[in-house]
């Protein structure tokens, strides 16, 4: 627990105090956010606000991970505390950094061209597929070799699983490793696009991501305390995952970094996360779902992202089939803007929706544990 708290604190402080520096740097570089001409009129006042702020909380998360591992070196049981960096960390941080890199390229092109087009849809899609495929292979093909004091292997789990999961793996829904990598890619694409579509109002995606990441930190830490690979855990009911403390540490660090960034990103935002931050967070959230074996729980934990994504899908299908729009504008948050809601009201109410999804998911997770312990 000490390492997770250290990581959260370091990430929060780095993000809180480095974001103003990023604001000055991006302003000097004229890296302002281009605004869509067909968007809500009130957004025109945001033109020129520095973007690519996701660089700050991605960097803060990586720094906090290192700090958390330094804290781990003081723990008595190095084997269970997972002092050494793991494949799990490589996958999770890799998804965050390289998904963020795809977003950074998109942001860079927007700033350079001085319009909101950026990277074309095909290029962004290929980038997401490539990132998902590379880290999907790593997640599925490199099992753990954790050993106990006698040298016996106690954990041969991979980061991802060849079995679809809800609260844990569902044995009846097993697929091949290739199939699991394909699922991994789709989860990455879904999560990155979901967070990206939710971004657009000051603090909306950041605040929602804090809740989702905090939920995964709690889930992973609970799995660590009831971990099958822990020889000191004697109960028959345990979680067969790989490196749960690593997952909790990284999720906590990312949540802390987002809170620090939210100080400057809330209305009126002084900096935007851009696609750099949105795709980076989406990649990390996808990795959290895969590594905690809660893939089918992700749509509930990230319920707000699903609702907003579906609003876009519904709008596109309706317009292409009937020529009519269901919403005044999609994504959904812009519909309510055009309906006269204030930006702050939309953000707070959407945060409440995000919180409800997280609460339901945590309730399902914990109730499954209680049901099997009785």
mmCIF file of C-alpha atoms in Angstrom:
data_model
loop_
_atom_site.group_PDB
_atom_site.id
_atom_site.type_symbol
_atom_site.label_atom_id
_atom_site.label_comp_id
_atom_site.label_asym_id
_atom_site.label_seq_id
_atom_site.Cartn_x
_atom_site.Cartn_y
_atom_site.Cartn_z
ATOM 1 C CA UNK A 1 0.000 0.000 0.000
ATOM 2 C CA UNK A 2 2.902 2.330 0.799
ATOM 3 C CA UNK A 3 4.240 2.126 -2.753
ATOM 4 C CA UNK A 4 0.823 2.903 -4.264
ATOM 5 C CA UNK A 5 0.387 5.947 -2.000
ATOM 6 C CA UNK A 6 3.879 7.191 -2.886
ATOM 7 C CA UNK A 7 3.136 6.789 -6.608
ATOM 8 C CA UNK A 8 -0.163 8.670 -6.301
ATOM 9 C CA UNK A 9 1.463 11.524 -4.383
ATOM 10 C CA UNK A 10 4.445 11.871 -6.713
ATOM 11 C CA UNK A 11 2.243 11.766 -9.831
ATOM 12 C CA UNK A 12 -0.102 14.398 -8.415
ATOM 13 C CA UNK A 13 2.721 16.791 -7.471
ATOM 14 C CA UNK A 14 4.633 16.359 -10.733
ATOM 15 C CA UNK A 15 1.492 16.960 -12.776
ATOM 16 C CA UNK A 16 0.291 19.857 -10.614
ATOM 17 C CA UNK A 17 3.559 21.795 -10.768
ATOM 18 C CA UNK A 18 4.719 20.830 -14.262
ATOM 19 C CA UNK A 19 1.462 21.664 -16.035
ATOM 20 C CA UNK A 20 1.981 25.458 -15.665
ATOM 21 C CA UNK A 21 5.428 25.001 -17.206
ATOM 22 C CA UNK A 22 3.853 23.110 -20.108
ATOM 23 C CA UNK A 23 1.283 25.892 -20.524
ATOM 24 C CA UNK A 24 4.064 28.461 -20.916
ATOM 25 C CA UNK A 25 6.106 26.253 -23.258
ATOM 26 C CA UNK A 26 3.195 25.328 -25.536
ATOM 27 C CA UNK A 27 1.985 28.938 -25.564
ATOM 28 C CA UNK A 28 5.450 30.107 -26.609
ATOM 29 C CA UNK A 29 5.526 27.444 -29.310
ATOM 30 C CA UNK A 30 2.063 28.603 -30.460
ATOM 31 C CA UNK A 31 0.711 25.082 -29.948
ATOM 32 C CA UNK A 32 -2.857 26.314 -29.582
ATOM 33 C CA UNK A 33 -5.940 24.155 -30.055
ATOM 34 C CA UNK A 34 -7.692 24.725 -33.417
ATOM 35 C CA UNK A 35 -11.491 24.853 -33.034
ATOM 36 C CA UNK A 36 -13.950 23.217 -35.440
ATOM 37 C CA UNK A 37 -15.868 25.827 -37.415
ATOM 38 C CA UNK A 38 -19.037 23.689 -37.256
ATOM 39 C CA UNK A 39 -18.841 23.252 -33.485
ATOM 40 C CA UNK A 40 -20.783 25.142 -30.794
ATOM 41 C CA UNK A 41 -20.244 28.896 -31.106
ATOM 42 C CA UNK A 42 -19.181 29.203 -27.464
ATOM 43 C CA UNK A 43 -16.096 27.097 -28.235
ATOM 44 C CA UNK A 44 -14.617 29.799 -30.454
ATOM 45 C CA UNK A 45 -13.455 31.570 -27.296
ATOM 46 C CA UNK A 46 -11.199 28.581 -26.541
ATOM 47 C CA UNK A 47 -9.235 29.032 -29.731
ATOM 48 C CA UNK A 48 -5.514 29.199 -29.045
ATOM 49 C CA UNK A 49 -5.629 27.458 -25.657
ATOM 50 C CA UNK A 50 -2.490 25.270 -25.433
ATOM 51 C CA UNK A 51 -3.067 21.612 -26.271
ATOM 52 C CA UNK A 52 -1.015 18.386 -25.960
ATOM 53 C CA UNK A 53 -1.214 18.660 -22.170
ATOM 54 C CA UNK A 54 -1.448 14.877 -21.979
ATOM 55 C CA UNK A 55 2.337 14.859 -22.250
ATOM 56 C CA UNK A 56 2.469 16.110 -18.659
ATOM 57 C CA UNK A 57 0.373 13.437 -16.974
ATOM 58 C CA UNK A 58 1.852 10.644 -19.085
ATOM 59 C CA UNK A 59 5.331 11.737 -17.995
ATOM 60 C CA UNK A 60 4.123 12.142 -14.393
ATOM 61 C CA UNK A 61 2.761 8.582 -14.421
ATOM 62 C CA UNK A 62 6.095 7.148 -15.605
ATOM 63 C CA UNK A 63 8.055 9.160 -13.000
ATOM 64 C CA UNK A 64 5.621 8.075 -10.265
ATOM 65 C CA UNK A 65 6.023 4.434 -11.301
ATOM 66 C CA UNK A 66 9.758 4.713 -10.731
ATOM 67 C CA UNK A 67 9.175 6.429 -7.378
ATOM 68 C CA UNK A 68 6.743 3.699 -6.355
ATOM 69 C CA UNK A 69 9.336 1.037 -7.091
ATOM 70 C CA UNK A 70 11.895 2.858 -4.992
ATOM 71 C CA UNK A 71 9.381 2.679 -2.133
ATOM 72 C CA UNK A 72 8.967 -1.056 -2.748
ATOM 73 C CA UNK A 73 12.627 -1.703 -1.978
ATOM 74 C CA UNK A 74 11.904 -1.046 1.727
ATOM 75 C CA UNK A 75 9.279 -3.801 1.940
ATOM 76 C CA UNK A 76 10.296 -7.069 3.650
ATOM 77 C CA UNK A 77 9.073 -9.566 1.040
ATOM 78 C CA UNK A 78 10.650 -8.636 -2.272
ATOM 79 C CA UNK A 79 9.191 -11.658 -4.052
ATOM 80 C CA UNK A 80 5.581 -10.794 -3.375
ATOM 81 C CA UNK A 81 6.138 -7.027 -3.421
ATOM 82 C CA UNK A 82 7.342 -7.286 -7.043
ATOM 83 C CA UNK A 83 10.302 -4.973 -6.592
ATOM 84 C CA UNK A 84 11.697 -5.587 -10.063
ATOM 85 C CA UNK A 85 9.972 -3.942 -13.056
ATOM 86 C CA UNK A 86 7.679 -6.393 -14.824
ATOM 87 C CA UNK A 87 6.236 -7.203 -18.222
ATOM 88 C CA UNK A 88 2.933 -5.937 -16.839
ATOM 89 C CA UNK A 89 4.422 -2.470 -16.367
ATOM 90 C CA UNK A 90 5.911 -2.620 -19.862
ATOM 91 C CA UNK A 91 2.489 -3.387 -21.342
ATOM 92 C CA UNK A 92 0.522 -0.824 -19.317
ATOM 93 C CA UNK A 93 2.990 2.055 -19.573
ATOM 94 C CA UNK A 94 3.743 1.092 -23.177
ATOM 95 C CA UNK A 95 0.070 1.306 -24.093
ATOM 96 C CA UNK A 96 -0.178 4.710 -22.413
ATOM 97 C CA UNK A 97 2.996 6.144 -23.946
ATOM 98 C CA UNK A 98 2.616 4.812 -27.485
ATOM 99 C CA UNK A 99 -1.134 5.433 -27.732
ATOM 100 C CA UNK A 100 -0.280 8.929 -26.519
ATOM 101 C CA UNK A 101 2.360 9.137 -29.253
ATOM 102 C CA UNK A 102 -0.307 8.465 -31.902
ATOM 103 C CA UNK A 103 -2.365 11.243 -30.352
ATOM 104 C CA UNK A 104 0.666 13.534 -30.197
ATOM 105 C CA UNK A 105 1.177 13.116 -33.941
ATOM 106 C CA UNK A 106 -2.476 14.036 -34.468
ATOM 107 C CA UNK A 107 -2.149 17.110 -32.223
ATOM 108 C CA UNK A 108 1.095 18.151 -33.890
ATOM 109 C CA UNK A 109 -0.478 18.052 -37.345
ATOM 110 C CA UNK A 110 -3.474 20.062 -36.099
ATOM 111 C CA UNK A 111 -1.205 22.741 -34.696
ATOM 112 C CA UNK A 112 1.060 22.790 -37.737
ATOM 113 C CA UNK A 113 -1.810 22.977 -40.236
ATOM 114 C CA UNK A 114 -3.769 25.405 -38.026
ATOM 115 C CA UNK A 115 -6.978 23.393 -38.432
ATOM 116 C CA UNK A 116 -8.824 20.647 -36.563
ATOM 117 C CA UNK A 117 -8.216 17.919 -39.175
ATOM 118 C CA UNK A 118 -4.938 16.491 -37.863
ATOM 119 C CA UNK A 119 -4.037 12.881 -38.617
ATOM 120 C CA UNK A 120 -6.519 11.306 -41.021
ATOM 121 C CA UNK A 121 -8.867 8.606 -39.736
ATOM 122 C CA UNK A 122 -7.013 5.819 -41.509
ATOM 123 C CA UNK A 123 -3.669 6.883 -40.060
ATOM 124 C CA UNK A 124 -5.070 7.123 -36.530
ATOM 125 C CA UNK A 125 -6.765 3.734 -36.899
ATOM 126 C CA UNK A 126 -3.578 2.085 -38.135
ATOM 127 C CA UNK A 127 -1.649 3.587 -35.244
ATOM 128 C CA UNK A 128 -4.149 2.193 -32.730
ATOM 129 C CA UNK A 129 -4.068 -1.235 -34.369
ATOM 130 C CA UNK A 130 -0.273 -1.306 -34.373
ATOM 131 C CA UNK A 131 -0.007 -0.316 -30.711
ATOM 132 C CA UNK A 132 -2.682 -2.836 -29.710
ATOM 133 C CA UNK A 133 -1.066 -5.631 -31.735
ATOM 134 C CA UNK A 134 2.472 -5.091 -30.404
ATOM 135 C CA UNK A 135 1.490 -4.943 -26.764
ATOM 136 C CA UNK A 136 -1.164 -7.613 -27.238
ATOM 137 C CA UNK A 137 1.553 -10.025 -28.357
ATOM 138 C CA UNK A 138 3.715 -9.077 -25.369
ATOM 139 C CA UNK A 139 0.727 -9.491 -23.030
ATOM 140 C CA UNK A 140 -0.150 -12.959 -24.356
ATOM 141 C CA UNK A 141 3.183 -14.556 -25.123
ATOM 142 C CA UNK A 142 5.392 -13.759 -22.104
ATOM 143 C CA UNK A 143 4.294 -15.665 -18.973
ATOM 144 C CA UNK A 144 5.518 -14.863 -15.479
ATOM 145 C CA UNK A 145 8.260 -16.978 -13.905
ATOM 146 C CA UNK A 146 7.787 -15.903 -10.284
ATOM 147 C CA UNK A 147 9.312 -18.404 -7.851
ATOM 148 C CA UNK A 148 9.043 -18.957 -4.122
ATOM 149 C CA UNK A 149 11.884 -19.363 -1.603
ATOM 150 C CA UNK A 150 12.425 -22.985 -2.639
ATOM 151 C CA UNK A 151 12.766 -22.066 -6.305
ATOM 152 C CA UNK A 152 9.399 -23.477 -7.360
ATOM 153 C CA UNK A 153 7.467 -21.471 -9.931
ATOM 154 C CA UNK A 154 4.375 -19.966 -8.246
ATOM 155 C CA UNK A 155 2.938 -17.881 -11.080
ATOM 156 C CA UNK A 156 2.922 -18.610 -14.817
ATOM 157 C CA UNK A 157 0.241 -16.076 -15.741
ATOM 158 C CA UNK A 158 0.505 -13.761 -18.729
ATOM 159 C CA UNK A 159 -0.613 -10.120 -18.583
ATOM 160 C CA UNK A 160 -3.565 -10.860 -20.824
ATOM 161 C CA UNK A 161 -5.669 -13.993 -21.013
ATOM 162 C CA UNK A 162 -6.908 -16.330 -23.732
ATOM 163 C CA UNK A 163 -10.234 -16.382 -21.906
ATOM 164 C CA UNK A 164 -12.840 -13.614 -21.971
ATOM 165 C CA UNK A 165 -13.459 -12.211 -18.522
ATOM 166 C CA UNK A 166 -16.074 -10.338 -16.501
ATOM 167 C CA UNK A 167 -15.088 -10.274 -12.824
ATOM 168 C CA UNK A 168 -12.534 -12.950 -13.606
ATOM 169 C CA UNK A 169 -11.837 -15.336 -16.501
ATOM 170 C CA UNK A 170 -14.883 -17.157 -17.885
ATOM 171 C CA UNK A 171 -13.593 -20.647 -18.707
ATOM 172 C CA UNK A 172 -16.365 -21.328 -21.215
ATOM 173 C CA UNK A 173 -15.279 -18.354 -23.347
ATOM 174 C CA UNK A 174 -11.747 -19.403 -24.231
ATOM 175 C CA UNK A 175 -10.120 -18.330 -27.506
ATOM 176 C CA UNK A 176 -6.751 -18.908 -29.148
ATOM 177 C CA UNK A 177 -3.782 -16.632 -28.481
ATOM 178 C CA UNK A 178 -4.242 -15.040 -31.887
ATOM 179 C CA UNK A 179 -7.900 -14.468 -31.082
ATOM 180 C CA UNK A 180 -6.933 -12.977 -27.726
ATOM 181 C CA UNK A 181 -4.553 -10.538 -29.437
ATOM 182 C CA UNK A 182 -7.347 -9.500 -31.813
ATOM 183 C CA UNK A 183 -9.651 -8.911 -28.828
ATOM 184 C CA UNK A 184 -6.838 -6.916 -27.197
ATOM 185 C CA UNK A 185 -6.635 -4.708 -30.284
ATOM 186 C CA UNK A 186 -10.399 -4.090 -30.285
ATOM 187 C CA UNK A 187 -10.389 -3.212 -26.577
ATOM 188 C CA UNK A 188 -7.564 -0.714 -27.176
ATOM 189 C CA UNK A 189 -9.395 0.818 -30.127
ATOM 190 C CA UNK A 190 -12.660 1.027 -28.212
ATOM 191 C CA UNK A 191 -11.153 2.580 -25.092
ATOM 192 C CA UNK A 192 -8.941 5.093 -26.900
ATOM 193 C CA UNK A 193 -11.765 6.304 -29.124
ATOM 194 C CA UNK A 194 -14.183 6.361 -26.202
ATOM 195 C CA UNK A 195 -11.978 8.655 -24.117
ATOM 196 C CA UNK A 196 -11.153 10.753 -27.177
ATOM 197 C CA UNK A 197 -14.833 11.334 -27.992
ATOM 198 C CA UNK A 198 -15.538 12.229 -24.350
ATOM 199 C CA UNK A 199 -12.848 14.907 -24.436
ATOM 200 C CA UNK A 200 -14.173 18.251 -25.678
ATOM 201 C CA UNK A 201 -15.428 20.075 -22.589
ATOM 202 C CA UNK A 202 -13.127 21.457 -19.915
ATOM 203 C CA UNK A 203 -12.233 18.696 -17.457
ATOM 204 C CA UNK A 204 -14.830 16.191 -18.678
ATOM 205 C CA UNK A 205 -12.569 13.369 -19.888
ATOM 206 C CA UNK A 206 -9.965 14.081 -17.197
ATOM 207 C CA UNK A 207 -12.418 13.829 -14.316
ATOM 208 C CA UNK A 208 -14.108 10.721 -15.710
ATOM 209 C CA UNK A 209 -10.724 9.065 -16.227
ATOM 210 C CA UNK A 210 -9.756 9.776 -12.610
ATOM 211 C CA UNK A 211 -12.785 7.780 -11.437
ATOM 212 C CA UNK A 212 -12.142 4.876 -13.811
ATOM 213 C CA UNK A 213 -8.439 4.652 -12.953
ATOM 214 C CA UNK A 214 -9.154 4.909 -9.222
ATOM 215 C CA UNK A 215 -11.590 1.995 -9.613
ATOM 216 C CA UNK A 216 -8.922 -0.097 -11.306
ATOM 217 C CA UNK A 217 -6.445 0.790 -8.567
ATOM 218 C CA UNK A 218 -8.912 -0.534 -5.975
ATOM 219 C CA UNK A 219 -9.661 -3.670 -8.013
ATOM 220 C CA UNK A 220 -5.989 -4.458 -8.581
ATOM 221 C CA UNK A 221 -5.043 -3.857 -4.946
ATOM 222 C CA UNK A 222 -7.894 -6.128 -3.813
ATOM 223 C CA UNK A 223 -6.579 -8.781 -6.198
ATOM 224 C CA UNK A 224 -3.109 -8.329 -4.719
ATOM 225 C CA UNK A 225 -4.446 -8.907 -1.210
ATOM 226 C CA UNK A 226 -6.200 -12.086 -2.429
ATOM 227 C CA UNK A 227 -3.610 -13.260 -4.939
ATOM 228 C CA UNK A 228 -3.139 -16.916 -5.872
ATOM 229 C CA UNK A 229 0.634 -16.419 -6.225
ATOM 230 C CA UNK A 230 1.005 -15.169 -2.641
ATOM 231 C CA UNK A 231 2.130 -18.142 -0.469
ATOM 232 C CA UNK A 232 0.899 -16.363 2.663
ATOM 233 C CA UNK A 233 -2.672 -16.281 1.350
ATOM 234 C CA UNK A 234 -4.354 -19.486 2.532
ATOM 235 C CA UNK A 235 -7.941 -19.030 1.318
ATOM 236 C CA UNK A 236 -9.066 -21.215 -1.580
ATOM 237 C CA UNK A 237 -10.704 -18.281 -3.346
ATOM 238 C CA UNK A 238 -8.089 -16.100 -5.002
ATOM 239 C CA UNK A 239 -7.373 -14.127 -8.180
ATOM 240 C CA UNK A 240 -5.231 -15.721 -10.900
ATOM 241 C CA UNK A 241 -3.710 -12.577 -12.396
ATOM 242 C CA UNK A 242 -0.204 -11.386 -13.024
ATOM 243 C CA UNK A 243 1.495 -8.593 -11.014
ATOM 244 C CA UNK A 244 -1.598 -7.008 -9.400
ATOM 245 C CA UNK A 245 0.491 -4.642 -7.265
ATOM 246 C CA UNK A 246 2.060 -3.255 -10.435
ATOM 247 C CA UNK A 247 -1.394 -2.676 -11.873
ATOM 248 C CA UNK A 248 -2.583 -0.899 -8.715
ATOM 249 C CA UNK A 249 0.548 1.241 -8.605
ATOM 250 C CA UNK A 250 0.241 2.367 -12.227
ATOM 251 C CA UNK A 251 -3.527 2.945 -12.026
ATOM 252 C CA UNK A 252 -3.084 4.992 -8.846
ATOM 253 C CA UNK A 253 -0.236 6.975 -10.362
ATOM 254 C CA UNK A 254 -2.238 7.781 -13.497
ATOM 255 C CA UNK A 255 -5.258 8.809 -11.407
ATOM 256 C CA UNK A 256 -3.073 11.080 -9.256
ATOM 257 C CA UNK A 257 -1.470 12.606 -12.342
ATOM 258 C CA UNK A 258 -4.908 13.329 -13.834
ATOM 259 C CA UNK A 259 -6.045 15.031 -10.613
ATOM 260 C CA UNK A 260 -3.001 17.306 -10.747
ATOM 261 C CA UNK A 261 -3.717 18.073 -14.397
ATOM 262 C CA UNK A 262 -7.411 18.678 -13.659
ATOM 263 C CA UNK A 263 -6.426 21.655 -11.467
ATOM 264 C CA UNK A 264 -5.468 23.472 -14.693
ATOM 265 C CA UNK A 265 -7.842 21.687 -17.083
ATOM 266 C CA UNK A 266 -11.111 22.426 -15.297
ATOM 267 C CA UNK A 267 -13.318 25.261 -16.556
ATOM 268 C CA UNK A 268 -12.054 27.630 -17.795
ATOM 269 C CA UNK A 269 -9.270 25.350 -19.003
ATOM 270 C CA UNK A 270 -5.806 26.810 -19.313
ATOM 271 C CA UNK A 271 -4.615 23.746 -21.212
ATOM 272 C CA UNK A 272 -6.220 20.815 -23.030
ATOM 273 C CA UNK A 273 -5.046 17.208 -22.870
ATOM 274 C CA UNK A 274 -5.473 16.892 -26.637
ATOM 275 C CA UNK A 275 -5.465 13.566 -28.441
ATOM 276 C CA UNK A 276 -2.103 12.977 -26.754
ATOM 277 C CA UNK A 277 -3.792 12.638 -23.398
ATOM 278 C CA UNK A 278 -7.084 11.125 -24.560
ATOM 279 C CA UNK A 279 -5.505 8.284 -26.535
ATOM 280 C CA UNK A 280 -2.876 7.754 -23.830
ATOM 281 C CA UNK A 281 -5.542 7.388 -21.141
ATOM 282 C CA UNK A 282 -7.658 5.163 -23.368
ATOM 283 C CA UNK A 283 -4.718 2.865 -24.039
ATOM 284 C CA UNK A 284 -3.959 2.587 -20.334
ATOM 285 C CA UNK A 285 -7.604 1.913 -19.406
ATOM 286 C CA UNK A 286 -7.750 -0.838 -22.034
ATOM 287 C CA UNK A 287 -4.622 -2.369 -20.511
ATOM 288 C CA UNK A 288 -6.199 -2.198 -17.054
ATOM 289 C CA UNK A 289 -9.232 -4.166 -18.226
ATOM 290 C CA UNK A 290 -7.050 -6.836 -19.837
ATOM 291 C CA UNK A 291 -4.567 -7.186 -16.980
ATOM 292 C CA UNK A 292 -7.179 -7.330 -14.195
ATOM 293 C CA UNK A 293 -9.223 -9.854 -16.210
ATOM 294 C CA UNK A 294 -12.301 -7.588 -16.245
ATOM 295 C CA UNK A 295 -12.819 -7.037 -19.984
ATOM 296 C CA UNK A 296 -16.606 -7.281 -19.952
ATOM 297 C CA UNK A 297 -16.760 -5.137 -16.813
ATOM 298 C CA UNK A 298 -15.036 -2.283 -18.676
ATOM 299 C CA UNK A 299 -18.243 -1.042 -20.392
ATOM 300 C CA UNK A 300 -19.757 -0.571 -16.913
ATOM 301 C CA UNK A 301 -16.685 1.011 -15.299
ATOM 302 C CA UNK A 302 -16.330 3.276 -18.325
ATOM 303 C CA UNK A 303 -20.084 3.686 -18.786
ATOM 304 C CA UNK A 304 -19.841 7.378 -19.655
ATOM 305 C CA UNK A 305 -17.357 6.639 -22.445
ATOM 306 C CA UNK A 306 -19.736 4.000 -23.829
ATOM 307 C CA UNK A 307 -22.754 6.328 -23.728
ATOM 308 C CA UNK A 308 -20.895 9.110 -25.529
ATOM 309 C CA UNK A 309 -19.458 6.733 -28.120
ATOM 310 C CA UNK A 310 -22.916 5.268 -28.790
ATOM 311 C CA UNK A 311 -24.310 8.772 -29.315
ATOM 312 C CA UNK A 312 -21.858 9.207 -32.188
ATOM 313 C CA UNK A 313 -22.667 5.776 -33.644
ATOM 314 C CA UNK A 314 -26.429 6.453 -33.446
ATOM 315 C CA UNK A 315 -26.003 9.872 -35.064
ATOM 316 C CA UNK A 316 -23.987 8.464 -37.958
ATOM 317 C CA UNK A 317 -26.350 5.520 -38.592
ATOM 318 C CA UNK A 318 -29.436 7.725 -38.405
ATOM 319 C CA UNK A 319 -28.052 10.380 -40.747
ATOM 320 C CA UNK A 320 -26.783 7.885 -43.315
ATOM 321 C CA UNK A 321 -29.973 5.820 -43.352
ATOM 322 C CA UNK A 322 -32.695 8.466 -42.922
ATOM 323 C CA UNK A 323 -30.931 11.762 -43.532
ATOM 324 C CA UNK A 324 -32.043 12.939 -40.070
ATOM 325 C CA UNK A 325 -30.068 13.612 -36.918
ATOM 326 C CA UNK A 326 -31.109 12.195 -33.545
ATOM 327 C CA UNK A 327 -29.029 14.755 -31.628
ATOM 328 C CA UNK A 328 -28.432 18.410 -32.343
ATOM 329 C CA UNK A 329 -24.758 17.513 -32.497
ATOM 330 C CA UNK A 330 -22.598 14.582 -31.473
ATOM 331 C CA UNK A 331 -20.794 13.607 -29.290
ATOM 332 C CA UNK A 332 -23.580 13.833 -26.723
ATOM 333 C CA UNK A 333 -22.046 16.613 -24.614
ATOM 334 C CA UNK A 334 -22.345 19.030 -27.549
ATOM 335 C CA UNK A 335 -26.034 18.183 -27.936
ATOM 336 C CA UNK A 336 -26.655 19.508 -24.436
ATOM 337 C CA UNK A 337 -24.531 22.589 -25.137
ATOM 338 C CA UNK A 338 -26.741 23.441 -28.090
ATOM 339 C CA UNK A 339 -29.776 22.733 -25.896
ATOM 340 C CA UNK A 340 -28.670 25.584 -23.639
ATOM 341 C CA UNK A 341 -26.942 23.773 -20.783
ATOM 342 C CA UNK A 342 -23.858 25.490 -19.394
ATOM 343 C CA UNK A 343 -20.525 23.745 -19.840
ATOM 344 C CA UNK A 344 -20.005 23.351 -16.095
ATOM 345 C CA UNK A 345 -23.461 21.787 -15.640
ATOM 346 C CA UNK A 346 -22.801 19.270 -18.399
ATOM 347 C CA UNK A 347 -19.398 18.324 -17.008
ATOM 348 C CA UNK A 348 -20.603 17.871 -13.416
ATOM 349 C CA UNK A 349 -23.667 15.863 -14.454
ATOM 350 C CA UNK A 350 -21.619 13.670 -16.770
ATOM 351 C CA UNK A 351 -19.140 13.134 -13.929
ATOM 352 C CA UNK A 352 -22.069 11.905 -11.837
ATOM 353 C CA UNK A 353 -22.949 9.423 -14.598
ATOM 354 C CA UNK A 354 -19.322 8.281 -14.705
ATOM 355 C CA UNK A 355 -19.352 7.850 -10.926
ATOM 356 C CA UNK A 356 -22.530 5.781 -11.052
ATOM 357 C CA UNK A 357 -20.950 3.424 -13.589
ATOM 358 C CA UNK A 358 -17.842 3.053 -11.433
ATOM 359 C CA UNK A 359 -19.928 2.431 -8.291
ATOM 360 C CA UNK A 360 -22.013 -0.267 -10.001
ATOM 361 C CA UNK A 361 -18.883 -1.974 -11.352
ATOM 362 C CA UNK A 362 -17.142 -1.976 -7.969
ATOM 363 C CA UNK A 363 -20.315 -3.296 -6.373
ATOM 364 C CA UNK A 364 -20.469 -6.179 -8.861
ATOM 365 C CA UNK A 365 -16.777 -6.931 -8.347
ATOM 366 C CA UNK A 366 -17.024 -7.035 -4.556
ATOM 367 C CA UNK A 367 -20.356 -8.884 -4.465
ATOM 368 C CA UNK A 368 -18.850 -11.646 -6.623
ATOM 369 C CA UNK A 369 -16.052 -12.014 -4.061
ATOM 370 C CA UNK A 370 -18.513 -12.182 -1.157
ATOM 371 C CA UNK A 371 -20.705 -14.697 -2.959
ATOM 372 C CA UNK A 372 -17.793 -17.057 -3.433
ATOM 373 C CA UNK A 373 -16.438 -16.630 0.083
ATOM 374 C CA UNK A 374 -19.722 -17.660 1.737
#
